[in-house]
Short mmCIF file of C-alpha atoms in Angstrom, two decimals:
data_model
loop_
_atom_site.label_atom_id
_atom_site.label_comp_id
_atom_site.label_asym_id
_atom_site.label_seq_id
_atom_site.Cartn_x
_atom_site.Cartn_y
_atom_site.Cartn_z
CA UNK A 8 -53.91 -33.74 -156.09
CA UNK A 9 -50.20 -34.02 -156.77
CA UNK A 10 -48.35 -35.02 -159.93
CA UNK A 11 -45.19 -37.10 -160.03
CA UNK A 12 -43.69 -38.34 -163.29
CA UNK A 13 -47.08 -37.77 -164.92
CA UNK A 14 -48.68 -40.25 -162.53
CA UNK A 15 -51.42 -39.39 -160.04
CA UNK A 16 -51.31 -40.44 -156.46
CA UNK A 17 -53.86 -39.81 -153.75
CA UNK A 18 -53.40 -37.33 -150.94
CA UNK A 19 -55.42 -37.18 -147.74
CA UNK A 20 -58.79 -35.79 -148.85
CA UNK A 21 -60.19 -35.78 -145.34
CA UNK A 22 -62.79 -38.43 -146.13
CA UNK A 23 -63.15 -42.15 -145.59
CA UNK A 24 -66.21 -42.27 -147.84
CA UNK A 25 -66.86 -45.17 -150.17
CA UNK A 26 -68.16 -45.08 -153.73
CA UNK A 27 -71.94 -45.41 -153.67
CA UNK A 28 -71.81 -47.90 -156.56
CA UNK A 29 -68.71 -50.09 -156.19
CA UNK A 30 -67.70 -49.28 -152.56
CA UNK A 31 -64.11 -48.31 -153.46
CA UNK A 32 -62.52 -45.67 -151.26
CA UNK A 33 -62.92 -42.15 -152.65
CA UNK A 34 -59.42 -40.68 -152.93
CA UNK A 35 -59.54 -38.30 -155.88
CA UNK A 36 -61.04 -34.82 -156.09
CA UNK A 37 -62.75 -33.53 -159.23
CA UNK A 38 -63.65 -30.15 -157.73
CA UNK A 39 -63.96 -28.71 -154.22
CA UNK A 40 -66.53 -25.89 -154.07
CA UNK A 41 -66.11 -25.23 -150.36
CA UNK A 42 -69.02 -25.15 -147.92
CA UNK A 43 -72.60 -24.54 -149.03
CA UNK A 44 -76.14 -24.79 -147.60
CA UNK A 45 -78.85 -26.98 -149.13
CA UNK A 46 -79.99 -25.30 -152.30
CA UNK A 47 -83.76 -25.42 -151.77
CA UNK A 48 -83.80 -24.24 -148.15
CA UNK A 49 -84.95 -20.72 -148.95
CA UNK A 50 -84.87 -18.54 -145.84
CA UNK A 51 -87.97 -17.00 -144.28
CA UNK A 52 -87.59 -13.37 -143.09
CA UNK A 53 -87.83 -14.39 -139.42
CA UNK A 54 -84.99 -16.90 -139.94
CA UNK A 55 -82.39 -14.45 -141.24
CA UNK A 56 -80.50 -14.27 -137.93
CA UNK A 57 -80.59 -18.01 -137.33
CA UNK A 58 -77.62 -20.28 -137.86
CA UNK A 59 -77.67 -22.12 -141.19
CA UNK A 60 -76.08 -25.53 -141.68
CA UNK A 61 -73.38 -25.60 -144.35
CA UNK A 62 -71.96 -28.83 -145.76
CA UNK A 63 -68.88 -29.62 -147.88
CA UNK A 64 -69.59 -29.38 -151.60
CA UNK A 65 -66.73 -31.60 -152.68
CA UNK A 66 -67.05 -33.79 -155.78
CA UNK A 67 -64.93 -36.94 -155.91
CA UNK A 68 -64.32 -39.37 -158.75
CA UNK A 69 -64.05 -43.10 -158.10
CA UNK A 70 -60.86 -44.51 -159.58
CA UNK A 71 -62.53 -47.89 -160.22
CA UNK A 72 -65.89 -47.07 -161.85
CA UNK A 73 -65.41 -43.33 -162.61
CA UNK A 74 -68.65 -42.33 -160.94
CA UNK A 75 -68.44 -38.67 -159.87
CA UNK A 76 -70.22 -38.11 -156.57
CA UNK A 77 -70.67 -36.15 -153.38
CA UNK A 78 -70.67 -37.55 -149.90
CA UNK A 79 -74.09 -37.86 -148.29
CA UNK A 80 -74.45 -35.37 -145.44
CA UNK A 81 -78.23 -35.02 -145.37
CA UNK A 82 -80.80 -37.77 -145.78
CA UNK A 83 -83.11 -37.49 -148.80
CA UNK A 84 -86.10 -37.39 -146.44
CA UNK A 85 -84.76 -34.10 -145.09
CA UNK A 86 -84.48 -32.61 -148.58
CA UNK A 87 -87.45 -33.92 -150.52
CA UNK A 88 -90.17 -35.01 -148.09
CA UNK A 89 -93.22 -32.91 -147.19
CA UNK A 90 -92.46 -29.41 -148.58
CA UNK A 91 -90.18 -29.14 -151.63
CA UNK A 92 -89.76 -25.72 -153.23
CA UNK A 93 -89.12 -26.79 -156.82
CA UNK A 94 -92.23 -27.08 -159.02
CA UNK A 95 -91.45 -28.15 -162.59
CA UNK A 96 -94.50 -26.49 -164.11
CA UNK A 97 -93.14 -22.97 -163.54
CA UNK A 98 -90.84 -23.47 -166.54
CA UNK A 99 -92.88 -23.20 -169.73
CA UNK A 100 -90.09 -24.69 -171.83
CA UNK A 101 -89.78 -27.68 -169.50
CA UNK A 102 -93.52 -28.44 -169.70
CA UNK A 103 -93.28 -28.14 -173.48
CA UNK A 104 -90.30 -30.51 -173.48
CA UNK A 105 -92.32 -33.02 -171.43
CA UNK A 106 -95.25 -32.78 -173.85
CA UNK A 107 -93.02 -33.48 -176.85
CA UNK A 108 -91.52 -36.48 -175.05
CA UNK A 109 -94.97 -37.93 -174.34
CA UNK A 110 -96.00 -37.54 -177.99
CA UNK A 111 -92.75 -39.16 -179.17
CA UNK A 112 -92.69 -42.10 -176.77
CA UNK A 113 -96.42 -42.85 -177.23
CA UNK A 114 -96.00 -43.09 -180.98
CA UNK A 115 -92.69 -44.96 -180.76
CA UNK A 116 -94.09 -47.80 -178.62
CA UNK A 117 -97.79 -47.48 -179.48
CA UNK A 118 -99.03 -46.91 -175.93
CA UNK A 119 -102.81 -46.95 -175.56
CA UNK A 120 -105.48 -46.94 -172.86
CA UNK A 121 -104.54 -50.56 -172.14
CA UNK A 122 -100.92 -49.59 -171.34
CA UNK A 123 -99.50 -48.54 -167.97
CA UNK A 124 -97.01 -45.70 -167.41
CA UNK A 125 -95.22 -44.75 -164.19
CA UNK A 126 -92.90 -41.85 -163.47
CA UNK A 127 -90.43 -41.77 -160.59
CA UNK A 128 -90.11 -38.27 -159.06
CA UNK A 129 -93.19 -37.04 -160.90
CA UNK A 130 -93.13 -33.66 -159.10
CA UNK A 131 -96.28 -31.61 -159.77
CA UNK A 132 -97.53 -33.68 -162.70
CA UNK A 133 -95.80 -31.53 -165.32
CA UNK A 134 -95.23 -34.62 -167.54
CA UNK A 135 -97.86 -37.20 -166.62
CA UNK A 136 -100.65 -34.69 -167.28
CA UNK A 137 -99.93 -35.24 -170.97
CA UNK A 138 -100.53 -39.01 -170.60
CA UNK A 139 -103.75 -38.22 -168.69
CA UNK A 140 -104.88 -36.07 -171.61
CA UNK A 141 -104.25 -39.00 -173.97
CA UNK A 142 -106.28 -41.37 -171.79
CA UNK A 143 -103.25 -43.53 -170.97
CA UNK A 144 -103.30 -44.88 -167.37
CA UNK A 145 -100.42 -43.56 -165.30
CA UNK A 146 -99.11 -43.16 -161.77
CA UNK A 147 -96.56 -40.75 -160.33
CA UNK A 148 -94.19 -41.80 -157.56
CA UNK A 149 -93.34 -38.59 -155.69
CA UNK A 150 -92.04 -38.28 -152.10
CA UNK A 151 -92.74 -34.55 -151.64
CA UNK A 152 -96.31 -34.25 -150.39
CA UNK A 153 -96.88 -30.72 -151.65
CA UNK A 154 -95.74 -31.65 -155.17
CA UNK A 155 -97.89 -34.80 -155.13
CA UNK A 156 -100.94 -32.76 -154.13
CA UNK A 157 -100.32 -30.35 -157.02
CA UNK A 158 -100.11 -33.33 -159.39
CA UNK A 159 -103.44 -34.71 -158.15
CA UNK A 160 -105.06 -31.39 -159.09
CA UNK A 161 -103.95 -32.13 -162.68
CA UNK A 162 -105.62 -35.55 -162.55
CA UNK A 163 -102.38 -37.45 -161.93
CA UNK A 164 -102.59 -40.36 -159.47
CA UNK A 165 -99.62 -39.98 -157.11
CA UNK A 166 -97.98 -42.51 -154.80
CA UNK A 167 -96.23 -40.55 -152.05
CA UNK A 168 -93.16 -42.69 -151.41
CA UNK A 169 -89.40 -42.67 -151.83
CA UNK A 170 -88.44 -45.13 -154.55
CA UNK A 171 -86.28 -48.19 -154.02
CA UNK A 172 -86.48 -51.96 -154.18
CA UNK A 173 -89.00 -52.39 -151.35
CA UNK A 174 -91.24 -49.62 -152.69
CA UNK A 175 -91.03 -51.22 -156.15
CA UNK A 176 -92.28 -54.55 -154.79
CA UNK A 177 -95.21 -52.84 -153.07
CA UNK A 178 -96.17 -50.84 -156.17
CA UNK A 179 -95.90 -53.88 -158.46
CA UNK A 180 -98.18 -55.96 -156.25
CA UNK A 181 -100.73 -53.17 -155.75
CA UNK A 182 -100.79 -51.36 -159.10
CA UNK A 183 -99.07 -53.69 -161.57
CA UNK A 184 -95.86 -53.43 -163.58
CA UNK A 185 -95.56 -50.57 -166.09
CA UNK A 186 -94.89 -50.85 -169.80
CA UNK A 187 -93.02 -47.55 -169.51
CA UNK A 188 -91.09 -46.53 -166.40
CA UNK A 189 -89.53 -43.09 -166.64
CA UNK A 190 -87.70 -40.54 -164.56
CA UNK A 191 -86.42 -37.06 -165.39
CA UNK A 192 -83.64 -35.54 -163.30
CA UNK A 193 -83.99 -38.08 -160.49
CA UNK A 194 -81.16 -40.59 -161.02
CA UNK A 195 -78.59 -38.04 -159.81
CA UNK A 196 -80.71 -37.30 -156.72
CA UNK A 197 -80.57 -40.74 -155.08
CA UNK A 198 -77.82 -41.56 -152.56
CA UNK A 199 -78.33 -45.34 -152.82
CA UNK A 200 -78.11 -45.73 -156.56
CA UNK A 201 -77.90 -49.53 -156.31
CA UNK A 202 -81.20 -49.75 -154.41
CA UNK A 203 -82.82 -47.34 -156.90
CA UNK A 204 -81.72 -49.17 -160.06
CA UNK A 205 -82.53 -52.58 -158.60
CA UNK A 206 -85.98 -51.17 -157.79
CA UNK A 207 -86.48 -50.28 -161.45
CA UNK A 208 -85.47 -53.82 -162.39
CA UNK A 209 -88.05 -55.14 -159.91
CA UNK A 210 -90.89 -52.92 -161.14
CA UNK A 211 -90.47 -53.01 -164.93
CA UNK A 212 -92.74 -55.33 -166.91
CA UNK A 213 -91.19 -58.19 -168.87
CA UNK A 214 -90.87 -56.32 -172.18
CA UNK A 215 -91.11 -52.84 -170.73
CA UNK A 216 -88.93 -49.82 -171.40
CA UNK A 217 -87.17 -47.48 -168.97
CA UNK A 218 -86.26 -43.94 -169.99
CA UNK A 219 -84.24 -41.68 -167.74
CA UNK A 220 -83.09 -38.12 -168.43
CA UNK A 221 -80.29 -36.45 -166.50
CA UNK A 222 -77.57 -33.83 -167.03
CA UNK A 223 -74.66 -35.39 -168.87
CA UNK A 224 -71.30 -35.24 -167.11
CA UNK A 225 -69.70 -34.92 -170.55
CA UNK A 226 -71.44 -31.55 -171.05
CA UNK A 227 -70.92 -30.44 -167.44
CA UNK A 228 -67.17 -30.74 -167.90
CA UNK A 229 -67.07 -29.51 -171.49
CA UNK A 230 -68.98 -26.32 -170.68
CA UNK A 231 -67.72 -25.78 -167.14
CA UNK A 232 -71.15 -26.19 -165.54
CA UNK A 233 -69.82 -26.45 -162.00
CA UNK A 234 -72.90 -24.79 -160.56
CA UNK A 235 -74.97 -27.89 -161.35
CA UNK A 236 -73.08 -29.53 -158.48
CA UNK A 237 -75.13 -29.24 -155.29
CA UNK A 238 -76.12 -31.42 -152.36
CA UNK A 239 -79.42 -32.55 -153.87
CA UNK A 240 -77.38 -34.11 -156.72
CA UNK A 241 -75.48 -37.01 -155.21
CA UNK A 242 -74.08 -38.34 -158.52
CA UNK A 243 -72.81 -36.82 -161.82
CA UNK A 244 -73.27 -39.29 -164.59
CA UNK A 245 -71.43 -40.21 -167.75
CA UNK A 246 -72.97 -42.69 -170.15
CA UNK A 247 -70.05 -44.98 -169.37
CA UNK A 248 -70.74 -44.99 -165.62
CA UNK A 249 -74.51 -45.43 -166.04
CA UNK A 250 -74.02 -48.32 -168.44
CA UNK A 251 -71.91 -50.14 -165.85
CA UNK A 252 -74.44 -49.49 -163.06
CA UNK A 253 -77.44 -50.70 -165.08
CA UNK A 254 -75.57 -53.76 -166.38
CA UNK A 255 -74.69 -54.71 -162.81
CA UNK A 256 -78.40 -54.84 -161.97
CA UNK A 257 -79.52 -56.86 -164.99
CA UNK A 258 -80.64 -53.97 -167.14
CA UNK A 259 -79.16 -53.13 -170.53
CA UNK A 260 -78.95 -49.70 -172.10
CA UNK A 261 -79.95 -50.14 -175.73
CA UNK A 262 -80.30 -46.53 -176.89
CA UNK A 263 -79.47 -42.95 -175.92
CA UNK A 264 -80.40 -39.47 -177.11
CA UNK A 265 -78.38 -36.33 -176.49
CA UNK A 266 -80.81 -33.50 -175.69
CA UNK A 267 -80.27 -29.79 -174.91
CA UNK A 268 -82.13 -29.55 -171.57
CA UNK A 269 -80.26 -28.37 -168.47
CA UNK A 270 -77.24 -27.33 -170.51
CA UNK A 271 -76.87 -30.76 -172.12
CA UNK A 272 -78.55 -33.96 -170.95
CA UNK A 273 -78.96 -37.51 -172.16
CA UNK A 274 -82.07 -39.66 -172.32
CA UNK A 275 -81.21 -43.31 -171.84
CA UNK A 276 -83.37 -46.28 -172.88
CA UNK A 277 -83.12 -49.50 -170.87
CA UNK A 278 -84.78 -52.89 -170.73
CA UNK A 279 -84.26 -56.24 -169.02
CA UNK A 280 -80.99 -57.85 -170.14
CA UNK A 281 -82.91 -60.96 -171.27
CA UNK A 282 -85.17 -58.90 -173.56
CA UNK A 283 -83.96 -59.97 -177.01
CA UNK A 284 -86.35 -57.68 -178.88
CA UNK A 285 -84.14 -54.66 -178.30
CA UNK A 286 -80.55 -54.37 -179.54
CA UNK A 287 -77.95 -51.69 -178.90
CA UNK A 288 -78.25 -48.71 -181.22
CA UNK A 289 -75.47 -47.15 -183.23
CA UNK A 290 -75.73 -43.88 -181.30
CA UNK A 291 -75.32 -45.70 -177.97
CA UNK A 292 -72.19 -47.41 -179.26
CA UNK A 293 -70.86 -44.11 -180.60
CA UNK A 294 -71.41 -42.21 -177.35
CA UNK A 295 -69.63 -44.89 -175.32
CA UNK A 296 -66.73 -44.78 -177.76
CA UNK A 297 -66.58 -40.97 -177.63
CA UNK A 298 -66.44 -40.88 -173.84
CA UNK A 299 -63.64 -43.44 -173.76
CA UNK A 300 -61.72 -41.63 -176.54
CA UNK A 301 -62.00 -38.32 -174.64
CA UNK A 302 -60.63 -39.77 -171.41
CA UNK A 303 -63.66 -40.49 -169.24
CA UNK A 304 -62.04 -43.76 -168.18
CA UNK A 305 -58.89 -41.98 -166.96
CA UNK A 306 -58.38 -39.97 -163.77
CA UNK A 307 -56.62 -37.10 -165.48
CA UNK A 308 -59.82 -36.08 -167.29
CA UNK A 309 -61.45 -35.35 -163.94
CA UNK A 310 -58.60 -33.96 -161.87
CA UNK A 311 -57.78 -31.24 -164.42
CA UNK A 312 -61.29 -29.77 -164.11
CA UNK A 313 -60.88 -27.71 -160.93
CA UNK A 314 -58.65 -24.99 -162.37
CA UNK A 315 -61.28 -24.19 -165.03
CA UNK A 316 -63.80 -23.61 -162.24
CA UNK A 317 -61.48 -21.26 -160.36
CA UNK A 318 -60.89 -19.25 -163.53
CA UNK A 319 -64.62 -18.86 -164.10
CA UNK A 320 -65.12 -17.65 -160.53
CA UNK A 321 -62.47 -14.96 -160.98
CA UNK A 322 -64.04 -13.78 -164.24
CA UNK A 323 -67.54 -13.54 -162.72
CA UNK A 324 -66.24 -11.50 -159.81
CA UNK A 325 -64.22 -9.27 -162.14
CA UNK A 326 -67.41 -8.40 -164.05
CA UNK A 327 -69.47 -7.70 -160.93
CA UNK A 328 -66.75 -5.59 -159.30
CA UNK A 329 -66.38 -3.51 -162.48
CA UNK A 330 -70.15 -3.05 -162.81
CA UNK A 331 -70.51 -1.87 -159.21
CA UNK A 332 -67.54 0.49 -159.50
CA UNK A 333 -69.30 2.06 -162.48
CA UNK A 334 -72.43 2.56 -160.38
CA UNK A 335 -74.50 -0.01 -162.27
CA UNK A 336 -77.39 -1.89 -160.69
CA UNK A 337 -77.50 -5.69 -161.02
CA UNK A 338 -80.54 -7.87 -160.32
CA UNK A 339 -80.69 -11.64 -160.45
CA UNK A 340 -83.24 -13.71 -162.28
CA UNK A 341 -84.24 -17.03 -160.71
CA UNK A 342 -83.50 -18.86 -157.47
CA UNK A 343 -82.55 -22.32 -158.78
CA UNK A 344 -80.35 -24.90 -157.13
CA UNK A 345 -77.49 -24.12 -159.50
CA UNK A 346 -77.78 -20.45 -158.54
CA UNK A 347 -77.21 -21.31 -154.89
CA UNK A 348 -73.96 -23.08 -155.72
CA UNK A 349 -72.70 -20.20 -157.85
CA UNK A 350 -73.64 -17.50 -155.33
CA UNK A 351 -72.07 -19.27 -152.36
CA UNK A 352 -68.92 -20.44 -154.15
CA UNK A 353 -68.27 -16.98 -155.60
CA UNK A 354 -69.30 -15.12 -152.42
CA UNK A 355 -71.98 -13.08 -154.21
CA UNK A 356 -74.34 -11.34 -151.79
CA UNK A 357 -76.29 -8.07 -151.79
CA UNK A 358 -73.06 -6.17 -152.34
CA UNK A 359 -73.27 -7.45 -155.93
CA UNK A 360 -76.92 -8.45 -156.52
CA UNK A 361 -79.61 -6.06 -155.28
CA UNK A 362 -82.19 -8.85 -155.36
CA UNK A 363 -83.27 -11.81 -157.47
CA UNK A 364 -86.72 -12.69 -158.81
CA UNK A 365 -88.53 -15.96 -159.35
CA UNK A 366 -91.87 -16.90 -160.89
CA UNK A 367 -92.58 -19.44 -158.16
CA UNK A 368 -94.72 -17.97 -155.35
CA UNK A 369 -93.22 -20.65 -153.09
CA UNK A 370 -89.89 -18.77 -153.24
CA UNK A 371 -91.08 -15.16 -153.33
CA UNK A 372 -90.71 -13.29 -150.05
CA UNK A 373 -87.87 -15.54 -148.95
CA UNK A 374 -84.07 -15.24 -149.22
CA UNK A 375 -81.42 -17.29 -150.97
CA UNK A 376 -79.68 -19.85 -148.74
CA UNK A 377 -76.36 -18.69 -147.34
CA UNK A 378 -76.15 -15.42 -149.28
CA UNK A 379 -79.49 -13.93 -148.09
CA UNK A 380 -80.41 -12.18 -151.33
CA UNK A 381 -84.15 -11.33 -151.31
CA UNK A 382 -86.31 -13.30 -153.77
CA UNK A 383 -89.02 -11.08 -155.23
CA UNK A 384 -91.70 -11.19 -157.91
CA UNK A 385 -90.53 -10.58 -161.51
CA UNK A 386 -92.76 -7.48 -161.52
CA UNK A 387 -90.09 -5.70 -159.46
CA UNK A 388 -87.80 -5.59 -162.51
CA UNK A 389 -90.14 -3.13 -164.26
CA UNK A 390 -90.26 -0.96 -161.14
CA UNK A 391 -86.50 -0.76 -160.48
CA UNK A 392 -85.13 -0.94 -164.07
CA UNK A 393 -81.75 -2.58 -163.31
CA UNK A 394 -78.84 -2.10 -165.70
CA UNK A 395 -78.06 -5.84 -165.75
CA UNK A 396 -80.14 -8.99 -165.29
CA UNK A 397 -77.87 -11.75 -163.98
CA UNK A 398 -79.49 -15.01 -165.17
CA UNK A 399 -78.90 -17.78 -162.63
CA UNK A 400 -80.82 -20.56 -164.48
CA UNK A 401 -78.63 -20.02 -167.53
CA UNK A 402 -80.02 -23.17 -169.17
CA UNK A 403 -83.29 -21.20 -169.62
CA UNK A 404 -81.62 -18.03 -170.92
CA UNK A 405 -83.54 -17.99 -174.23
CA UNK A 406 -86.90 -18.36 -172.48
CA UNK A 407 -86.00 -15.75 -169.86
CA UNK A 408 -84.65 -13.15 -172.29
CA UNK A 409 -87.82 -13.52 -174.34
CA UNK A 410 -90.00 -13.03 -171.24
CA UNK A 411 -87.99 -9.93 -170.28
CA UNK A 412 -87.68 -8.26 -173.69
CA UNK A 413 -88.97 -5.05 -172.13
CA UNK A 414 -85.67 -4.68 -170.22
CA UNK A 415 -84.12 -3.37 -173.44
CA UNK A 416 -86.46 -0.36 -173.33
CA UNK A 417 -84.22 1.30 -170.72
CA UNK A 418 -80.96 -0.14 -172.07
CA UNK A 419 -80.86 -3.09 -169.70
CA UNK A 420 -78.60 -6.02 -170.56
CA UNK A 421 -78.54 -9.71 -169.74
CA UNK A 422 -75.61 -11.49 -168.09
CA UNK A 423 -75.11 -15.25 -168.47
CA UNK A 424 -72.32 -16.60 -166.22
CA UNK A 425 -71.83 -20.16 -167.58
CA UNK A 426 -69.82 -21.56 -169.37
CA UNK A 427 -68.10 -18.19 -169.23
CA UNK A 428 -69.50 -14.78 -168.48
CA UNK A 429 -71.26 -13.17 -171.45
CA UNK A 430 -73.31 -9.97 -171.73
CA UNK A 431 -76.23 -9.74 -174.15
CA UNK A 432 -77.83 -6.46 -175.25
#
């Protein structure tokens, strides 16, 4: 991006991609994180010498609608169908968050055993199990077969399909239209956001409510959370951009909550535009105004972001180089999607991290994509007593540091890399 008389003009970005919402040509870069493999393609030991596909991890901002997005290089079916390595239930705090949501929303709208709830991208039933326990009928819509099977073991009825307008018509005719349609951390994962939102419009009952939770672009930029950019996330969403997308499809956003999950998310509330029983809340009006006041409807807000990311990379590498020169051992904790972005962008391999650990048995015994760091059981930490624990899922740092309190027995410390590198005794 070049500057001339304080005006921005596009340079050749090497893409002819169009905005997935408004179809404008994507000319402006928010941040280019180089080449990276898919974040959930953990490597089996026998695959270590095989070639891995890497794809550009380049986030653009649309100059017309200000939707931040990646190009689509891999079809969702290749990422999410059949075997998907992420199981939500392995995070205790996330399951607790889901339980609190179910209690809140049930009381707020008085859902009973005569109501119907559906969740898009229901994963392993981490959330809907709480509706099952309340006796409220529910269905999960989950494309990954292994996750859907895990949900069924919790008593959650699962429809194994990718969601869109045609799927919505089928579900509505076969199972009915839900009073509550929800989705957590799925809106950013869909390449055809128009088909997805129009599907929600199709499926929702006449006076029903949609809630969606997703990481807030406002917080991503404020706290330099560049590692939450990865191929499984096609879009990075401000409240402003989401409002425009939903309005375009006949849905109105009437409320929003700012919540702490994933480093700062929002929970939006939507209904049919003709539903006169729900009016726009003060906090929705205030958040829209704040985003506009802080420049989210101007290109400069986005194009100034990249230098902050480069600075963070240099600081992370400075810490790791110093630690290794001092003969310190460093182990990772977690193998999340965000960790894959950070490791590959910063070039962190076994020269810096001896290994990483993860509670999920689906990841243990494998290696991180691209960087080939072994993923082991958390029990290994007690055996090897590393000097530093480098927390990759930094959004769970409080939960993780509590789980690993015993590290302090040998003087071990915790390292949190985002928004800037910090060391905790």
